[in-house]
mmCIF file of C-alpha atoms in Angstrom:
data_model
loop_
_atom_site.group_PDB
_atom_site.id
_atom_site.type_symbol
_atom_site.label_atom_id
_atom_site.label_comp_id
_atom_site.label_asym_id
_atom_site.label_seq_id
_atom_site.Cartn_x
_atom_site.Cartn_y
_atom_site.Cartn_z
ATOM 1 C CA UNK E 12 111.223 -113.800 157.597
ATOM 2 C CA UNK E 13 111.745 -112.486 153.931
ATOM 3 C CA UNK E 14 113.477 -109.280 153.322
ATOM 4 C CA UNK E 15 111.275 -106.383 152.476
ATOM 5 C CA UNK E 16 112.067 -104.389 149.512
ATOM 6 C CA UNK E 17 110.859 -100.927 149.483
ATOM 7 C CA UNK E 18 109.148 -99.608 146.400
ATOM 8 C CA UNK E 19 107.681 -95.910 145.473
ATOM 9 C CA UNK E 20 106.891 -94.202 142.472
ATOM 10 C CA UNK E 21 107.735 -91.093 139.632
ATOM 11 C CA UNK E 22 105.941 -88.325 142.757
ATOM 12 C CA UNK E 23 108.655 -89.470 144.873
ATOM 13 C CA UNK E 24 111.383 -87.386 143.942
ATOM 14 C CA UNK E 25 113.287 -89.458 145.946
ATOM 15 C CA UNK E 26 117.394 -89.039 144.881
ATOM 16 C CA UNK E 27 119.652 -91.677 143.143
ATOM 17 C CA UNK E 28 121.680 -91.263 146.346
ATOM 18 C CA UNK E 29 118.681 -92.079 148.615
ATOM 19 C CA UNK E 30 117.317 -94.939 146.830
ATOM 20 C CA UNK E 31 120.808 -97.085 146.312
ATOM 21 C CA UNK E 32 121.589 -96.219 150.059
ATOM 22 C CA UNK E 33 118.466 -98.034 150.942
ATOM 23 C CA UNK E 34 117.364 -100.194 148.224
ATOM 24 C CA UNK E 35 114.229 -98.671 147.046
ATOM 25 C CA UNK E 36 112.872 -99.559 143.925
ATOM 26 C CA UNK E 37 110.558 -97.293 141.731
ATOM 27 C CA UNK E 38 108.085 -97.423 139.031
ATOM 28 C CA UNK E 39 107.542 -94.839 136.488
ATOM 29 C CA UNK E 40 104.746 -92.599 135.868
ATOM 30 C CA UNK E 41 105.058 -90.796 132.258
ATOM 31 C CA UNK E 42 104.772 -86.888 131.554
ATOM 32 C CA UNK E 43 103.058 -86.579 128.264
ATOM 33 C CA UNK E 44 103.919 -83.480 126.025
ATOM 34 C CA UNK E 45 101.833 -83.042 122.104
ATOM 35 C CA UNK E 46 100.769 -86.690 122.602
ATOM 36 C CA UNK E 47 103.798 -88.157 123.001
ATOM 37 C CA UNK E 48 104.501 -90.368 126.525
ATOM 38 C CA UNK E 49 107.935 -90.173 128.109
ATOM 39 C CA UNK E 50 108.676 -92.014 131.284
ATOM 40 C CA UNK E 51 109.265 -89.983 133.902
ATOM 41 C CA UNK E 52 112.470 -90.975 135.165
ATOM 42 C CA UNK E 53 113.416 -89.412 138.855
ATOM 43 C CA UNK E 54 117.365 -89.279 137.315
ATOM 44 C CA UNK E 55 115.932 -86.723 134.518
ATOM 45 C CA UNK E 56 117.089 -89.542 131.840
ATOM 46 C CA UNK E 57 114.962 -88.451 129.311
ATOM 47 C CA UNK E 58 114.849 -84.097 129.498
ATOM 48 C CA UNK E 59 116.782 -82.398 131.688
ATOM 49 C CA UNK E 60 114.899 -80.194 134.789
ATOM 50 C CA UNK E 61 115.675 -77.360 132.830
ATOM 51 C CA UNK E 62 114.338 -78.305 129.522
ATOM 52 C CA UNK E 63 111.104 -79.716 130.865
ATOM 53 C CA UNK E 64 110.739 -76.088 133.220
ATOM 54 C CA UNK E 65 111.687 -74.101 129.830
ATOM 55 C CA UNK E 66 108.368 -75.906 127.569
ATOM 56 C CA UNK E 67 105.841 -75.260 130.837
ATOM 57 C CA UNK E 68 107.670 -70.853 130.473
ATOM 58 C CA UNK E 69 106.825 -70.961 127.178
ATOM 59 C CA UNK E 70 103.277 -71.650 127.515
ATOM 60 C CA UNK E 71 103.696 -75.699 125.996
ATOM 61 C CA UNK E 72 101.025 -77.555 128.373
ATOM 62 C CA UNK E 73 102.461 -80.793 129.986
ATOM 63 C CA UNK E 74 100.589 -83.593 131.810
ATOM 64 C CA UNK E 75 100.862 -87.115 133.514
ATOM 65 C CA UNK E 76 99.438 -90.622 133.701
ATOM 66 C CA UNK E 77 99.637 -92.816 136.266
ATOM 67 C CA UNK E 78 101.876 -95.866 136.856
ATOM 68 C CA UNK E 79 100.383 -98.587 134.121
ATOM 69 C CA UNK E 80 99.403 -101.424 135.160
ATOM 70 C CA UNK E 81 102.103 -103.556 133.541
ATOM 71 C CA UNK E 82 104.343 -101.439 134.813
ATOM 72 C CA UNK E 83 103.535 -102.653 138.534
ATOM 73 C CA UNK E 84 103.035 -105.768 137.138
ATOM 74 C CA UNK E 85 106.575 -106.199 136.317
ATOM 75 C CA UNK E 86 108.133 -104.791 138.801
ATOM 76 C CA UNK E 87 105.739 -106.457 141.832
ATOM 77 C CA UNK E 88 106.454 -110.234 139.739
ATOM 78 C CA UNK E 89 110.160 -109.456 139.801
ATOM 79 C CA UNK E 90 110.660 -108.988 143.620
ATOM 80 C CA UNK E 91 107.929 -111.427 144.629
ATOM 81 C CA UNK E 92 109.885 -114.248 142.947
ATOM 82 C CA UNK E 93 113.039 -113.104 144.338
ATOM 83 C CA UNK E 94 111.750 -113.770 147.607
ATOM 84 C CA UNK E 95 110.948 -109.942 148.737
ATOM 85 C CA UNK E 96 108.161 -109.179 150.438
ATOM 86 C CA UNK E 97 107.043 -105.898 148.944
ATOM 87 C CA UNK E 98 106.174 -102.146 150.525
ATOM 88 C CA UNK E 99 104.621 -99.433 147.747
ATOM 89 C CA UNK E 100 104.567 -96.308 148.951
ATOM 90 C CA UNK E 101 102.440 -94.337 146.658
ATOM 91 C CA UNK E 102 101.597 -90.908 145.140
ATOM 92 C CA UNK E 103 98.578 -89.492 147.304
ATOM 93 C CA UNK E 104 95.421 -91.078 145.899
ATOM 94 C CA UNK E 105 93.974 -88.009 145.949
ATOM 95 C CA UNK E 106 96.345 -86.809 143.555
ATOM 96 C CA UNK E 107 96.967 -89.925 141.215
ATOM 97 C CA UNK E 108 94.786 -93.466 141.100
ATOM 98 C CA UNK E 109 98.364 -95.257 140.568
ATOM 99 C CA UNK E 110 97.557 -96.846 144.513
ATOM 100 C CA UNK E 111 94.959 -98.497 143.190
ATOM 101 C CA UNK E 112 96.013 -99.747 139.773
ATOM 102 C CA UNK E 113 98.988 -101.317 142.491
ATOM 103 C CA UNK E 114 96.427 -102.309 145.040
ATOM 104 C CA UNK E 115 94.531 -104.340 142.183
ATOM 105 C CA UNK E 116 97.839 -105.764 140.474
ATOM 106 C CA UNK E 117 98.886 -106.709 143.974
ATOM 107 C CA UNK E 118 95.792 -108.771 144.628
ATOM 108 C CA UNK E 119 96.323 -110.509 141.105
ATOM 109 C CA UNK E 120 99.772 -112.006 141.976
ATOM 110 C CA UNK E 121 98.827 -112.517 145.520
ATOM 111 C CA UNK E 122 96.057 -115.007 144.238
ATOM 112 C CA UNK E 123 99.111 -116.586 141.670
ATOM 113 C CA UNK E 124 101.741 -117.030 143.973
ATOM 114 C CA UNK E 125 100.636 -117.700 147.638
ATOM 115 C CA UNK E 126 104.280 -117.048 149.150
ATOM 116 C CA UNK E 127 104.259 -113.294 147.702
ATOM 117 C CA UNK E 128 103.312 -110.687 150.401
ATOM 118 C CA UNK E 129 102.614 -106.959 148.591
ATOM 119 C CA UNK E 130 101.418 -103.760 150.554
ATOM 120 C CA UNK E 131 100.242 -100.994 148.807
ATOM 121 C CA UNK E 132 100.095 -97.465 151.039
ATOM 122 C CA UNK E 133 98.562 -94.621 150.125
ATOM 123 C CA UNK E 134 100.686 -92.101 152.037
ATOM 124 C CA UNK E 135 98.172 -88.977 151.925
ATOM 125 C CA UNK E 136 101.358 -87.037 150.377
ATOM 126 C CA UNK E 137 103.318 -86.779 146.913
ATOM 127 C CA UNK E 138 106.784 -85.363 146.143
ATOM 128 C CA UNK E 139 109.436 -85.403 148.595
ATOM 129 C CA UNK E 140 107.522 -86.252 151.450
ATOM 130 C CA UNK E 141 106.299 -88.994 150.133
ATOM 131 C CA UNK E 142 110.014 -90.186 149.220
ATOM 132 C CA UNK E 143 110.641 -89.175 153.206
ATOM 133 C CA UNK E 144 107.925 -91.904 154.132
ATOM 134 C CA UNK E 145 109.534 -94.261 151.643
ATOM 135 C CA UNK E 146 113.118 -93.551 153.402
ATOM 136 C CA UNK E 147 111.078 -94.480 156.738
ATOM 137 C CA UNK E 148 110.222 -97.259 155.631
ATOM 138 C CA UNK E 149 112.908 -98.322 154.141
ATOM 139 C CA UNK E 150 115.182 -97.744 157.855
ATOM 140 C CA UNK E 151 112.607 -99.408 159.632
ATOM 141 C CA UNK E 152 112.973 -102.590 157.523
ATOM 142 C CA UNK E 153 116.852 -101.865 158.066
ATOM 143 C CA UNK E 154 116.361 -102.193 161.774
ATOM 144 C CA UNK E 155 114.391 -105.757 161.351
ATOM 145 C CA UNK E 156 111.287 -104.198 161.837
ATOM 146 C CA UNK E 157 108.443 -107.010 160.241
ATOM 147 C CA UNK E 158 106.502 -106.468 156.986
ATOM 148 C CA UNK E 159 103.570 -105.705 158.899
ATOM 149 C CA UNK E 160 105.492 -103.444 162.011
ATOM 150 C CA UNK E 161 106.875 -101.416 158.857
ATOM 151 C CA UNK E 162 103.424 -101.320 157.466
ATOM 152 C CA UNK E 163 101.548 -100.513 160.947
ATOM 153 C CA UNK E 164 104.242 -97.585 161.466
ATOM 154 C CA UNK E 165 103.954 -96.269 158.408
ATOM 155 C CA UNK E 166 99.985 -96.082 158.491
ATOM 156 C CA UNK E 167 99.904 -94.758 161.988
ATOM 157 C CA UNK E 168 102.900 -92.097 161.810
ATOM 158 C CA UNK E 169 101.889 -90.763 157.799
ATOM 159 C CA UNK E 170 100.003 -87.998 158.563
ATOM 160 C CA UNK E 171 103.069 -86.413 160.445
ATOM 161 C CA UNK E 172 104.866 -85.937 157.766
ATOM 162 C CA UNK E 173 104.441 -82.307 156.677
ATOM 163 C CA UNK E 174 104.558 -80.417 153.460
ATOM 164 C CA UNK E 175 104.704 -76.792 153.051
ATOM 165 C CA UNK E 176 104.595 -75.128 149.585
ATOM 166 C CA UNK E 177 104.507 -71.716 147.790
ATOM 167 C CA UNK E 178 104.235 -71.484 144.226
ATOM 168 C CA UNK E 179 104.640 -68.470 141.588
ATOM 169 C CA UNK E 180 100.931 -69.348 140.430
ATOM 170 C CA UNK E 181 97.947 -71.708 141.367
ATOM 171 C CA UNK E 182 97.518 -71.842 137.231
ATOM 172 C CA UNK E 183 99.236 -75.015 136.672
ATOM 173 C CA UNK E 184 97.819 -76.781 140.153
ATOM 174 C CA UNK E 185 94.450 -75.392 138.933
ATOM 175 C CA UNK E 186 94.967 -76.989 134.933
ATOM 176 C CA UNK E 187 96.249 -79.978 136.357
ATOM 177 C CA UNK E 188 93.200 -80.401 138.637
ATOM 178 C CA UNK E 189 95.714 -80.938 141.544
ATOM 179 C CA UNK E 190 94.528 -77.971 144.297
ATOM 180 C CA UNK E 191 91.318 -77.691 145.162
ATOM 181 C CA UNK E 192 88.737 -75.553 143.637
ATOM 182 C CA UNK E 193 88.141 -73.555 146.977
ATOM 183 C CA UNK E 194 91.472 -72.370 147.222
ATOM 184 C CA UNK E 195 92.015 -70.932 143.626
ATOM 185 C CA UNK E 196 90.789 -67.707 144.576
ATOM 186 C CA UNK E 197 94.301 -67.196 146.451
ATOM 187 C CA UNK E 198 96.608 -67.643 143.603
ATOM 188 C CA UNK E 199 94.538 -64.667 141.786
ATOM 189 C CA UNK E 200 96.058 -61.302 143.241
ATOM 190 C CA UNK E 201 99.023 -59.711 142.346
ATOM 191 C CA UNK E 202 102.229 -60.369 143.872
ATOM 192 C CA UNK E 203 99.889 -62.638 146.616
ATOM 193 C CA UNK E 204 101.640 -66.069 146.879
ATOM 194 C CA UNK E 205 99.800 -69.111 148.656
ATOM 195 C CA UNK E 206 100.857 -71.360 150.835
ATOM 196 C CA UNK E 207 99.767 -74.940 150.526
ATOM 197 C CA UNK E 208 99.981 -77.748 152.651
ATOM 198 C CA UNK E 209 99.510 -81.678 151.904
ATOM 199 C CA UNK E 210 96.044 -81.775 154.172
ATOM 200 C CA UNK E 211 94.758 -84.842 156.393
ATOM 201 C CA UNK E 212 92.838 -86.505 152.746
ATOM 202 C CA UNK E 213 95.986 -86.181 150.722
ATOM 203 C CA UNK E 214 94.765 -83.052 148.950
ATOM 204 C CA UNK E 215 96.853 -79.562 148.116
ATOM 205 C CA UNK E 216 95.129 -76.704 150.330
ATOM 206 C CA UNK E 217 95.902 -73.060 150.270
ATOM 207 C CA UNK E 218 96.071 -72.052 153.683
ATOM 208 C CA UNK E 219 97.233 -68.476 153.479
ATOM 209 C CA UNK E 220 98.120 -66.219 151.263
ATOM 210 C CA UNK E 221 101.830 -64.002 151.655
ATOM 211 C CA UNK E 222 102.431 -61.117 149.661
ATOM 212 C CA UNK E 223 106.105 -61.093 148.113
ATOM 213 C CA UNK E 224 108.331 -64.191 146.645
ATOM 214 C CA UNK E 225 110.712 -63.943 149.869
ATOM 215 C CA UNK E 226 108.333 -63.230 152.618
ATOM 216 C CA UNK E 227 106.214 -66.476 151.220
ATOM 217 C CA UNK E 228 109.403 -68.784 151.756
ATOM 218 C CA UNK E 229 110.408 -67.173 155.019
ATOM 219 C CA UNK E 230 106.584 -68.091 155.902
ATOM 220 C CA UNK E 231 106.566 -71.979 154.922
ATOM 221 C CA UNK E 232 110.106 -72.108 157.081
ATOM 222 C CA UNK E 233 108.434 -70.511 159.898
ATOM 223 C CA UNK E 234 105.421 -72.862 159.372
ATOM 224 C CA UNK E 235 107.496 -76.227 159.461
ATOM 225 C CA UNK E 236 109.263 -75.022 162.375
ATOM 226 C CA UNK E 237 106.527 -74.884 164.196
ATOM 227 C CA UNK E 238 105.025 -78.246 163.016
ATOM 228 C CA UNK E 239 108.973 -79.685 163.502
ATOM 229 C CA UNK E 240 108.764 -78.542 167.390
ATOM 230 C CA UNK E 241 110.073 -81.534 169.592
ATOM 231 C CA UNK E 242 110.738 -83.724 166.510
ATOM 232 C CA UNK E 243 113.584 -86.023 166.976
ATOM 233 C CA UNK E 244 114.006 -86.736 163.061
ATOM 234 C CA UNK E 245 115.696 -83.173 162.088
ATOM 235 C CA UNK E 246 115.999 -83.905 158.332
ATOM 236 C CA UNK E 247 114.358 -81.454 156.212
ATOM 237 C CA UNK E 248 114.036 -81.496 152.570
ATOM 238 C CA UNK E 249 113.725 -78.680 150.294
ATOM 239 C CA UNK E 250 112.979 -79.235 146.527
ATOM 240 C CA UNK E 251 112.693 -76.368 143.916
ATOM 241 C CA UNK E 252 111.218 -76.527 140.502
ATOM 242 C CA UNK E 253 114.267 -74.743 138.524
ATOM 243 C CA UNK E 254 114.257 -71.599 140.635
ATOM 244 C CA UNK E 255 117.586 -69.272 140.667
ATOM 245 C CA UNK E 256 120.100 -70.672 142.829
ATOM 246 C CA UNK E 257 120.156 -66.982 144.670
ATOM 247 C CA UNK E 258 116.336 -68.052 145.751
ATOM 248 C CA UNK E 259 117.468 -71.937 146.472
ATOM 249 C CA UNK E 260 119.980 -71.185 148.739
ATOM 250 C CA UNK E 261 118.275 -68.070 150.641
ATOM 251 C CA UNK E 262 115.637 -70.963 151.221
ATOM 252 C CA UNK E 263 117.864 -73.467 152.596
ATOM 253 C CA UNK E 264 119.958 -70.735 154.207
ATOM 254 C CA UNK E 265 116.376 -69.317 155.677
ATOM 255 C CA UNK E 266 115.724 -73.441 157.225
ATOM 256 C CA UNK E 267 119.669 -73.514 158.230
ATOM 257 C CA UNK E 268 118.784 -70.576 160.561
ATOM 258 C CA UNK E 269 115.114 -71.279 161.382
ATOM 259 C CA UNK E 270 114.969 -74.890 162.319
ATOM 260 C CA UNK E 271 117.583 -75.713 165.168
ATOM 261 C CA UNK E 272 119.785 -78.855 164.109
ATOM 262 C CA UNK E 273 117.982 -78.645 160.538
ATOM 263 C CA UNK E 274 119.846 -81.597 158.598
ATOM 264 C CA UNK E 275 119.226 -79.843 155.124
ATOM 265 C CA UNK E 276 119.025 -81.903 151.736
ATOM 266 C CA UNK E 277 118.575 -79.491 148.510
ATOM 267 C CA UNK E 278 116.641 -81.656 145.316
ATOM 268 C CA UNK E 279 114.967 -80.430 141.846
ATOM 269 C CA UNK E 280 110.906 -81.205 142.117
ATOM 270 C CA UNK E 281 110.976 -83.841 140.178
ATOM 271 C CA UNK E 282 109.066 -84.216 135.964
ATOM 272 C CA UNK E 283 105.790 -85.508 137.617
ATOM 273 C CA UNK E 284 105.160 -83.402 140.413
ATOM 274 C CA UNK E 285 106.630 -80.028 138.416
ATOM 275 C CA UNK E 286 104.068 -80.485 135.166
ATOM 276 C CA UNK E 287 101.132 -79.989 138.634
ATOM 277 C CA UNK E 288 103.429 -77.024 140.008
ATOM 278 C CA UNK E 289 105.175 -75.413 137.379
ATOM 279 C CA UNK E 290 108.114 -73.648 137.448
ATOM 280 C CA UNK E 291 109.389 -71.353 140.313
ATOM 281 C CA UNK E 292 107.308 -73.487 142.833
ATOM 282 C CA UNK E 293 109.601 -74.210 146.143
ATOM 283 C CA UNK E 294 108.381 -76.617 149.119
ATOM 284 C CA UNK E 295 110.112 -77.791 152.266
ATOM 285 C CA UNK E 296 109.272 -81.102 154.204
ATOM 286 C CA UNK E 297 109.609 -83.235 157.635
ATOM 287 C CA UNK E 298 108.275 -84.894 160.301
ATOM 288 C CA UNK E 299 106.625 -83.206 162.891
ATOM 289 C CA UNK E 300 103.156 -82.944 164.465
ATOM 290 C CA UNK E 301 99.914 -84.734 162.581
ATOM 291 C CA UNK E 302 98.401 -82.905 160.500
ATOM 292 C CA UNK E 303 95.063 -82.211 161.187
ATOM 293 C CA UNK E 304 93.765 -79.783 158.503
ATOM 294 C CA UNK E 305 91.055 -81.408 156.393
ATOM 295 C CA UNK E 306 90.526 -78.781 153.685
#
């Protein structure tokens, strides 16, 4: 049996720590700013968090691509000839097409070289969570699970991974044509912030609407509580897009206190994910019951 290499993307998010623990590989999306295309590196090689957060507060409009082709390319020729089979975990394809630019490079050196073995899933989730499923993946591969036991888990179990966000604004989701239209009538009241959850197609969905910066991150704790209830995996994962440390650590305080035997990892949302968001936008993640919504 070959060894599986894990591979995700720029939406992951997924920590320096995380990915040399278990291997994981990446390949870059690029954040594009007056025309110019930076690769968006998840170690913020390029701009720092707060640089990129400062252009968005002063108005400057930042946007993505998608993984290029050749970028997939290289990275799915590299690992194929040294003997991997390969896992991509993806940005939602609701979200980004990169899952099937990878699905279509995939096929290409499939056809070439008849020993390489490439999976390309489309997780139904971005950001953190979608790192989460890559860590999953990853551990399952750890604990000799097969290429396709890893890939049959991972299908099956996806949809129980569970994202709840609240953001300062829907403006940049809306701009970025990552929320859907029916829910941008939340993000237009004063003080009102929305909640939004990854739904059952991969797509951002205001569920509710909180009134007051606190209350709305006391209410997505509350919310993956309940979705976490009789989950065995405790980790939880909170990510912040350059919010004041006062409001980053009442959050992971708030899941510290909320969610019994919360294993709590702090991260930045990462240059991909935070030109959708913008800044001030906080989100916690983890496994729990399927979700169900379809918004």
């Amino acid at each position: 049996m070959r060894p599986i290499k894990i591979v995700t993307d720029s939406c992951s998010d997924l920590c320096k720590e995380l990915r040399d623990k278990h291997g994981i590989e990446y390949v870059k999306m690029n954040t594009v700013h007056n025309e110019k295309e930076t690769p968006a590196s998840l170690d913020w090689e390029y701009f720092s968090a707060k640089e990129l957060y400062d252009l968005m507060r002063n108005g400057e409009r930042i946007t993505t691509t998608q993984v290029p082709a050749a970028e997939f390319t290289e990275k799915f020729t590299k690992l194929t000839d040294e003997g991997f089979d390969v896992i991509y975990i993806s940005c939602s394809g609701a979200l980004s097409g990169s899952v099937n630019t990878g699905k279509i490079v995939a096929k290409d050196i499939m056809a070439k070289n008849p020993e390489a073995k490439i999976a390309c899933i489309d997780p139904l989730m971005a950001c953190i969570g979608e790192g989460m499923i890559a860590v999953k993946a990853a551990e399952l591969a750890e604990d000799g699970k097969s290429f396709d036991e890893v890939v049959a888990y991972i299908e099956e179990n996806k949809l129980r991974m569970n994202q709840f966000c609240t953001v300062n604004t829907l403006d940049y989701l809306k701009r970025a044509g990552r929320v859907k239209a029916s829910s941008a009538f939340f993000g237009n009241l004063f003080g009102v912030k929305p909640v939004i959850i990854s739904d059952a197609k991969g797509q951002n969905t205001a569920i509710k609407k909180v009134k007051g910066r606190l209350a709305s991150m006391d209410e997505i704790v509350n919310l993956l509580n309940d979705a976490m209830q009789g989950e065995e995996d405790r980790r939880v994962f909170v990510g912040h897009a350059d919010c004041p440390q006062e409001e980053v650590d009442y959050l992971a305080n708030k899941v510290k206190e909320v969610i019994k035997d919360a294993e709590v990892t702090v991260g930045y949302i990462g240059p991909v994910i935070g030109a959708s968001v913008g800044p001030g936008a906080v989100v916690v993640y983890g496994w729990g019951k399927k979700v169900e919504l379809e918004g």
